[in-house]
XYZ file of C-alpha atoms in Angstrom:
539
model
C -95.719 41.149 -71.414
C -98.642 43.604 -71.769
C -99.933 43.744 -68.294
C -97.374 44.841 -65.403
C -96.966 42.211 -62.638
C -98.070 43.459 -59.142
C -95.962 42.337 -56.075
C -96.703 43.182 -52.785
C -93.913 43.163 -50.083
C -95.360 42.423 -46.572
C -93.134 42.750 -43.464
C -94.739 40.964 -40.443
C -93.848 40.545 -37.027
C -94.156 36.743 -36.341
C -93.925 34.551 -33.198
C -91.408 31.696 -33.155
C -93.278 28.298 -33.064
C -96.834 29.926 -33.161
C -97.791 28.767 -36.550
C -101.456 29.593 -36.123
C -100.679 33.119 -35.391
C -98.362 33.720 -38.122
C -100.771 32.029 -40.279
C -103.482 34.508 -39.325
C -100.929 37.367 -40.107
C -100.148 35.932 -43.533
C -103.988 35.391 -44.291
C -104.861 38.675 -43.190
C -102.569 40.204 -45.693
C -103.676 38.039 -48.481
C -107.409 38.766 -47.935
C -106.667 42.456 -47.660
C -104.557 42.415 -50.913
C -106.304 39.836 -52.945
C -108.112 42.253 -55.239
C -104.787 44.222 -55.881
C -101.841 42.109 -56.303
C -100.879 38.958 -58.171
C -98.048 37.822 -55.536
C -97.427 38.597 -52.080
C -94.035 38.104 -50.570
C -93.210 37.305 -46.765
C -89.997 37.207 -44.822
C -87.868 34.672 -44.247
C -89.131 31.689 -42.065
C -92.486 33.666 -41.789
C -94.401 30.597 -41.207
C -92.657 29.377 -37.917
C -90.882 32.699 -37.039
C -87.113 33.450 -37.042
C -84.999 32.400 -35.613
C -86.629 28.784 -34.672
C -83.148 27.446 -33.543
C -83.167 23.865 -31.979
C -87.007 23.582 -32.598
C -85.943 22.774 -36.235
C -84.399 19.451 -34.724
C -87.608 18.334 -33.500
C -89.625 16.299 -36.230
C -92.668 17.077 -34.504
C -92.410 20.712 -34.886
C -91.379 20.221 -38.684
C -95.104 18.034 -38.746
C -96.681 21.040 -37.403
C -94.811 23.534 -39.978
C -95.672 21.065 -42.855
C -99.473 21.206 -41.905
C -99.408 24.974 -41.856
C -98.154 25.226 -45.155
C -100.606 22.678 -46.401
C -103.305 24.756 -45.307
C -102.067 27.649 -47.167
C -101.718 25.523 -50.121
C -105.314 24.187 -49.828
C -106.592 27.698 -49.348
C -104.986 28.588 -52.369
C -107.007 26.649 -54.636
C -109.596 29.793 -54.816
C -108.726 32.610 -56.688
C -106.593 34.790 -54.900
C -102.876 36.060 -55.089
C -99.840 33.760 -55.328
C -97.889 33.643 -51.867
C -94.065 33.638 -51.765
C -93.605 32.331 -48.048
C -90.754 30.705 -46.343
C -90.412 27.827 -44.004
C -88.251 24.983 -42.659
C -88.895 22.419 -45.505
C -87.721 18.607 -45.546
C -86.709 17.162 -48.912
C -85.527 13.600 -49.004
C -84.667 13.198 -45.306
C -82.703 16.839 -45.181
C -84.185 20.152 -43.714
C -83.749 23.320 -45.667
C -84.464 26.958 -45.194
C -86.620 27.227 -48.086
C -88.830 29.548 -49.960
C -91.925 28.351 -51.480
C -94.343 29.695 -54.107
C -98.112 28.807 -53.532
C -100.498 29.286 -56.438
C -103.864 27.591 -57.542
C -103.466 24.827 -54.696
C -100.105 23.564 -55.332
C -96.591 24.413 -54.377
C -95.196 25.531 -57.827
C -91.692 25.732 -56.721
C -89.336 25.429 -53.739
C -85.918 27.223 -53.484
C -83.669 26.364 -50.703
C -81.106 28.865 -48.876
C -77.917 28.386 -50.294
C -75.629 30.154 -47.961
C -76.233 29.462 -44.330
C -74.685 32.162 -41.813
C -72.586 30.567 -39.134
C -71.429 33.831 -37.387
C -72.663 36.203 -34.570
C -75.936 35.096 -33.499
C -76.565 32.667 -36.430
C -75.776 29.186 -36.397
C -77.980 27.718 -39.147
C -75.626 25.180 -40.211
C -76.357 23.510 -37.008
C -80.041 22.807 -37.870
C -80.333 23.369 -41.907
C -78.843 21.587 -44.873
C -77.373 24.095 -47.484
C -79.363 24.316 -50.662
C -77.948 24.348 -54.247
C -77.461 27.479 -56.399
C -80.970 28.436 -57.232
C -82.599 28.675 -60.419
C -85.226 31.417 -61.256
C -88.887 30.514 -61.075
C -91.309 31.450 -63.719
C -94.325 33.592 -62.640
C -96.832 34.794 -65.015
C -94.263 35.076 -67.637
C -91.582 36.856 -65.388
C -88.213 35.119 -64.054
C -87.742 35.518 -60.521
C -84.633 35.138 -58.873
C -85.434 34.193 -55.344
C -82.848 34.511 -52.645
C -82.992 34.150 -48.926
C -81.343 36.612 -46.818
C -77.512 35.534 -46.549
C -77.662 34.629 -50.448
C -77.595 38.191 -51.249
C -74.644 39.107 -49.367
C -72.136 37.039 -51.895
C -72.519 38.025 -55.414
C -72.194 34.056 -56.501
C -76.026 33.463 -56.001
C -77.347 36.688 -57.850
C -74.841 36.142 -60.583
C -76.179 32.471 -60.935
C -79.476 33.595 -60.998
C -78.870 35.995 -63.755
C -77.051 33.720 -65.923
C -80.059 31.596 -65.784
C -82.338 34.120 -67.139
C -83.703 35.933 -63.957
C -85.381 39.412 -64.565
C -85.908 40.386 -60.960
C -84.158 39.642 -57.745
C -86.472 38.974 -54.781
C -84.924 38.605 -51.374
C -86.543 37.200 -48.205
C -85.010 38.233 -45.044
C -84.915 38.036 -41.461
C -81.835 40.465 -40.866
C -81.610 41.620 -37.433
C -81.150 45.196 -36.561
C -77.882 46.954 -35.498
C -77.248 50.505 -35.377
C -76.184 51.569 -38.958
C -77.080 48.368 -40.604
C -79.683 49.381 -42.886
C -76.967 51.367 -44.966
C -75.018 48.193 -45.169
C -77.829 46.101 -46.221
C -78.875 48.685 -48.766
C -75.032 48.871 -50.011
C -75.127 45.020 -50.381
C -78.383 44.997 -52.459
C -77.221 48.031 -54.399
C -74.077 46.014 -55.582
C -76.367 42.884 -56.533
C -78.580 45.219 -58.626
C -75.917 47.031 -60.327
C -73.484 43.815 -60.796
C -76.583 42.174 -62.804
C -78.551 45.178 -64.182
C -81.509 43.565 -62.360
C -84.095 45.392 -59.920
C -84.224 44.054 -56.337
C -87.056 43.674 -53.896
C -86.156 43.327 -50.261
C -88.580 42.253 -47.597
C -87.505 41.945 -43.856
C -89.213 40.781 -40.625
C -90.216 43.320 -37.990
C -90.690 43.007 -34.176
C -88.467 41.344 -31.241
C -87.655 38.112 -30.879
C -85.700 37.149 -27.350
C -82.510 39.304 -27.718
C -82.868 40.306 -31.617
C -85.135 42.788 -32.788
C -85.893 43.102 -36.724
C -86.540 46.552 -38.116
C -88.349 45.788 -41.106
C -87.107 48.509 -43.372
C -88.073 46.749 -46.766
C -86.923 48.372 -49.996
C -87.163 48.305 -53.671
C -84.149 48.989 -56.052
C -84.074 49.500 -59.698
C -81.268 47.850 -61.987
C -79.041 50.819 -61.254
C -79.463 50.384 -57.274
C -81.439 53.503 -57.059
C -83.918 53.184 -54.037
C -87.456 53.244 -55.433
C -89.311 52.485 -52.308
C -88.522 52.602 -48.455
C -90.895 51.102 -45.967
C -91.072 51.958 -42.565
C -88.817 50.470 -39.624
C -90.226 48.518 -36.581
C -93.742 48.302 -38.059
C -95.758 45.775 -39.937
C -96.791 47.432 -43.429
C -97.291 45.979 -46.955
C -96.027 47.621 -50.076
C -97.117 47.109 -53.685
C -94.985 47.817 -56.777
C -95.373 47.047 -60.181
C -92.810 45.099 -62.706
C -91.657 46.568 -65.119
C -90.669 49.113 -62.108
C -91.305 52.996 -62.108
C -87.969 54.460 -62.817
C -88.311 57.506 -60.566
C -86.108 57.083 -57.235
C -87.603 57.897 -54.197
C -86.302 60.364 -51.548
C -85.323 58.589 -48.580
C -85.423 61.097 -45.536
C -82.360 60.985 -43.135
C -83.566 59.633 -39.768
C -82.314 60.732 -36.368
C -80.085 57.804 -35.194
C -81.209 58.513 -31.583
C -84.852 58.031 -32.466
C -83.713 54.874 -34.418
C -81.930 53.280 -31.646
C -84.632 54.327 -29.020
C -87.488 52.796 -31.257
C -85.246 49.534 -31.491
C -85.323 49.322 -27.920
C -89.084 49.948 -27.216
C -89.807 47.413 -29.955
C -87.568 44.776 -28.395
C -88.875 45.423 -25.063
C -92.406 45.384 -25.892
C -92.118 42.191 -27.889
C -90.541 40.414 -24.972
C -92.845 41.385 -22.326
C -95.946 40.748 -24.647
C -94.877 37.508 -26.659
C -93.993 36.022 -23.043
C -97.339 37.038 -21.751
C -95.906 39.074 -18.830
C -98.571 41.540 -17.379
C -95.883 44.030 -16.930
C -92.659 45.195 -15.899
C -91.253 46.134 -12.274
C -88.081 48.682 -12.118
C -85.950 49.333 -9.113
C -85.615 53.068 -9.482
C -82.382 54.598 -8.027
C -82.813 57.985 -8.976
C -80.089 57.639 -11.474
C -80.048 57.778 -15.204
C -80.093 54.240 -16.078
C -83.284 53.217 -14.318
C -85.062 56.512 -15.510
C -84.171 55.629 -18.984
C -85.261 51.964 -18.593
C -88.588 53.133 -17.153
C -89.357 55.565 -20.047
C -88.392 52.973 -22.605
C -91.026 50.594 -20.649
C -93.743 53.039 -20.482
C -93.192 53.900 -24.140
C -93.264 50.259 -24.804
C -96.272 48.938 -22.680
C -98.179 51.720 -21.379
C -97.640 53.556 -17.596
C -100.382 51.201 -16.398
C -98.002 48.184 -16.895
C -94.957 49.740 -15.286
C -94.267 49.594 -11.696
C -91.450 51.434 -10.264
C -90.052 50.796 -6.817
C -87.561 52.949 -4.862
C -85.701 51.090 -2.257
C -83.556 53.426 0.018
C -80.703 52.542 2.431
C -78.983 54.840 4.707
C -76.785 56.008 2.134
C -79.900 57.133 -0.457
C -79.695 60.941 -0.756
C -82.762 63.108 -0.551
C -81.959 64.221 -4.102
C -82.267 60.420 -5.628
C -85.551 59.919 -3.689
C -86.813 63.145 -5.292
C -85.561 62.198 -8.761
C -86.849 58.886 -8.665
C -90.390 59.997 -7.687
C -90.545 62.824 -10.097
C -89.228 60.804 -13.153
C -92.112 58.176 -12.132
C -94.947 60.809 -11.696
C -93.692 62.454 -15.200
C -93.815 58.965 -16.964
C -97.403 58.107 -15.155
C -96.073 54.912 -13.672
C -96.959 53.779 -10.357
C -94.572 54.491 -7.691
C -93.781 52.920 -4.237
C -91.000 53.225 -1.722
C -89.688 50.089 0.339
C -86.903 50.882 2.577
C -84.066 47.953 2.796
C -82.519 49.462 5.971
C -84.020 46.789 8.374
C -83.303 44.108 5.910
C -79.962 45.144 5.582
C -79.346 45.404 9.443
C -80.847 41.947 10.050
C -78.397 40.349 7.182
C -75.545 42.392 8.929
C -76.646 41.037 12.378
C -77.033 37.478 11.316
C -73.651 37.392 9.152
C -71.568 39.589 11.847
C -69.418 36.655 13.044
C -68.651 35.505 9.532
C -67.866 38.762 8.283
C -65.426 40.243 10.704
C -62.474 40.545 8.455
C -64.513 40.639 4.938
C -63.658 43.560 2.607
C -65.908 46.684 2.451
C -67.657 45.270 -0.860
C -68.932 42.439 0.821
C -70.977 44.661 3.175
C -71.695 47.148 0.180
C -73.340 44.197 -2.053
C -75.621 43.006 0.619
C -77.751 46.253 -0.197
C -78.618 45.522 -3.917
C -78.976 41.789 -3.065
C -81.699 42.837 -0.742
C -83.234 45.055 -3.351
C -83.164 42.053 -5.672
C -85.063 39.962 -3.288
C -87.653 42.701 -2.903
C -88.172 43.058 -6.527
C -88.162 39.191 -7.259
C -90.924 39.094 -4.369
C -92.985 41.627 -5.817
C -92.817 39.820 -9.385
C -93.538 36.658 -7.643
C -96.626 38.258 -6.351
C -97.910 39.842 -9.229
C -96.582 38.062 -12.270
C -94.506 41.076 -13.702
C -91.210 40.691 -14.861
C -88.416 42.532 -13.083
C -86.367 44.675 -15.841
C -82.773 45.186 -14.848
C -81.464 48.170 -15.663
C -77.199 47.856 -15.999
C -75.791 49.283 -19.248
C -73.249 47.586 -21.590
C -70.397 49.672 -19.944
C -71.171 48.329 -16.566
C -71.754 44.812 -17.777
C -68.651 44.846 -19.601
C -66.276 45.629 -16.382
C -68.734 43.942 -13.837
C -69.617 47.165 -12.135
C -72.670 45.378 -10.797
C -73.637 42.914 -8.099
C -74.533 39.317 -8.916
C -77.980 38.461 -7.438
C -78.296 42.213 -6.806
C -78.945 44.726 -9.403
C -78.152 42.148 -12.098
C -81.515 40.037 -11.199
C -84.274 40.477 -13.507
C -86.030 38.680 -16.550
C -84.705 41.331 -19.156
C -82.297 44.310 -19.593
C -83.322 46.718 -22.137
C -79.998 48.672 -21.815
C -77.609 45.490 -21.963
C -76.233 46.512 -25.265
C -76.005 50.274 -24.701
C -73.156 52.111 -23.539
C -73.280 54.649 -20.725
C -72.521 57.564 -22.712
C -75.342 56.465 -25.246
C -77.622 56.362 -22.277
C -76.890 60.020 -21.652
C -77.631 60.689 -25.346
C -80.883 58.507 -25.472
C -82.180 60.176 -22.317
C -81.558 63.671 -23.932
C -83.152 63.071 -26.907
C -86.400 61.311 -25.136
C -86.849 64.305 -23.210
C -86.998 66.564 -26.672
C -90.162 64.518 -27.198
C -91.697 65.201 -23.765
C -89.661 65.974 -20.492
C -89.964 62.840 -18.637
C -86.506 62.480 -17.063
C -85.812 65.394 -14.672
C -82.669 67.263 -15.760
C -81.213 66.854 -12.143
C -80.770 62.993 -13.137
C -78.820 63.807 -16.405
C -76.433 66.246 -14.993
C -75.484 64.807 -11.600
C -72.390 62.476 -11.441
C -73.537 58.746 -11.474
C -73.206 56.687 -8.256
C -74.411 53.423 -6.724
C -74.602 55.101 -3.343
C -73.645 51.908 -1.394
C -71.353 54.173 0.579
C -70.809 57.588 1.495
C -69.802 59.913 -1.032
C -69.543 57.303 -3.898
C -69.092 58.048 -7.424
C -68.831 55.747 -10.273
C -65.600 57.405 -11.304
C -63.849 56.463 -8.093
C -63.485 52.988 -9.477
C -63.941 53.490 -13.274
C -62.369 55.735 -15.904
C -64.572 58.554 -17.097
C -67.261 56.785 -19.269
C -66.198 58.812 -22.361
C -62.933 57.048 -22.042
C -63.996 53.716 -20.787
C -66.587 53.517 -23.728
C -64.025 54.045 -26.514
C -61.990 51.592 -25.230
C -64.531 48.844 -24.525
C -65.707 49.631 -28.091
C -62.200 49.068 -29.204
C -61.913 45.702 -27.124
C -65.457 44.438 -28.075
C -66.741 45.467 -31.509
C -63.278 46.251 -33.167
C -61.027 43.509 -31.433
C -58.491 46.006 -31.292
C -55.088 44.935 -29.303
C -53.363 47.417 -26.787
C -51.460 49.141 -29.330
C -54.275 49.950 -31.587
C -56.091 51.102 -28.555
C -53.399 53.228 -27.362
C -53.013 54.937 -30.708
C -56.247 56.361 -30.356
C -54.809 58.399 -27.385
C -55.487 55.911 -24.298
C -52.858 55.463 -21.708
C -51.612 51.934 -21.860
C -52.130 51.064 -18.301
C -55.569 52.085 -18.515
C -56.254 49.896 -21.567
C -54.765 46.882 -19.756
C -56.617 47.701 -16.652
C -59.923 47.684 -18.710
C -59.050 44.721 -20.659
C -58.656 42.883 -17.401
C -61.949 43.886 -15.939
C -63.867 42.888 -19.198
C -62.147 39.417 -19.009
C -62.824 39.083 -15.125
C -66.567 39.940 -15.407
C -67.375 37.070 -17.988
C -68.575 35.016 -15.425
C -70.886 37.578 -14.031
C -72.286 38.038 -17.872
C -73.042 34.234 -18.273
C -75.460 34.720 -15.313
C -77.015 38.055 -16.522
C -80.680 38.457 -18.307
C -80.971 38.544 -21.862
C -81.317 42.176 -23.510
C -81.983 44.021 -26.804
C -79.074 43.292 -29.373
C -78.326 46.864 -30.990
C -74.766 46.437 -31.759
C -72.832 44.278 -34.102
C -71.196 42.696 -30.954
C -73.394 42.229 -27.992
C -72.667 40.085 -25.118
C -74.074 36.402 -25.185
C -74.046 34.604 -28.738
C -72.462 37.281 -30.417
C -69.383 37.356 -28.243
C -68.344 33.753 -26.951
C -65.401 34.252 -24.509
C -63.967 31.624 -22.046
C -64.473 32.289 -18.414
C -61.277 30.687 -17.726
C -58.934 32.471 -19.892
C -55.405 33.606 -18.941
C -54.512 35.655 -22.238
C -55.158 38.867 -20.331
C -52.214 37.995 -18.172
C -50.005 37.454 -20.991
C -50.989 41.040 -22.287
C -50.093 42.482 -18.943
C -46.660 41.027 -18.962
C -45.960 42.124 -22.537
């Protein structure tokens, strides 16, 4: 080959089901790059967005997808770059997750995804048919080995492509973000490149979709698995490379993990609010660290003009909390209002007095957050803004939250963030600009539902609690394995019991950004009616 083959990697942020919107993005990249590239590669299911879930089961949806693809095919009759796109594609009555090579007014090749993930947040086997092991696609004299996401995670697909003459591996992906996952992706890609002595191009989706957030971070490896190109995280971008690839590896700077995690949360919230067309968010400010960090993320995601902070004090709310909430909102530039719940709580207490004579104290305590929830939802109905709930993963895990109270809302940006991480992220955010008062970070956490209340009256210290929860949730360890890390057996059993008992609450909690390997929801599906913890306690 005398002329190098130019290939553009384009990581875009699609919207599931909005084919006109997604095609506009594809066209814009195509038109901008038409004079400087031979082939543009887009992420997995870029035509319809990922994951489309049960939309795939609607024939009418598939008709619309096919119409969108046919429009791109028709437009490709003019001189322009070839497109390697991905879409749900019907062949002989079966639906595949497929890559399609479009060039010169025709679909030159179709390659179906061979390995369909069926774990964690993925259940592609429910809606797609697995494709056969793919053969390479010849393009301008180069045999392209096309894989789709999960196909790269097993050596079989790449080895098959190599045996059939592939000269270059290209992987189309919609791989959700998890903390530290980029290293794992590159390690898998490095193995495929080294095992087959083939360069590899990895193109990933970016942006938020419901609870998932995609970080992009597309990259290029040489045949020895060295990084030649590394694209930005969480941003749409395009990068053109030339095959045969340059041999000089690129320096990939280390990134602050707090910055990466914070950016993932900002991206997830921004796209959830914007793609669902909410004009903004409403946050119940307590003067505590969770609502302060949630407000900071919201302002960074949406701008201060789209964030409304509301302090709803009761007779137990301290002056310090009032001052902290107001100072945080002002530092962020967000609007701030105070709506007292004292008269509402008194009215409920009086109305229910004859029914609550022998009720435990928690009954009366929980009237307060439920009054706050009612106020926030009324403000949401009035303005159209979405209520952003503020509970962290530690609280959601052990049920330290009030159903229909502080758990109400349309989204929870901290749902998959442990309490210790909340403190770390708050400190990191303040290094960018001081928006969270130091007094919020240093004071003891409290729900302020009764006099002199402190979280640690009910819960183990958060450093201890979070490690036990991490062992139970992400690592699936048993009691002995967790005790071996230095925790008391009775504490481990107590936390395990709280985790299981709170499952019914979590089923009713709002969605939130997934940033760990085991987020509550589709990642972790536990039965509500579950006596296994009773067996553990008796062991």
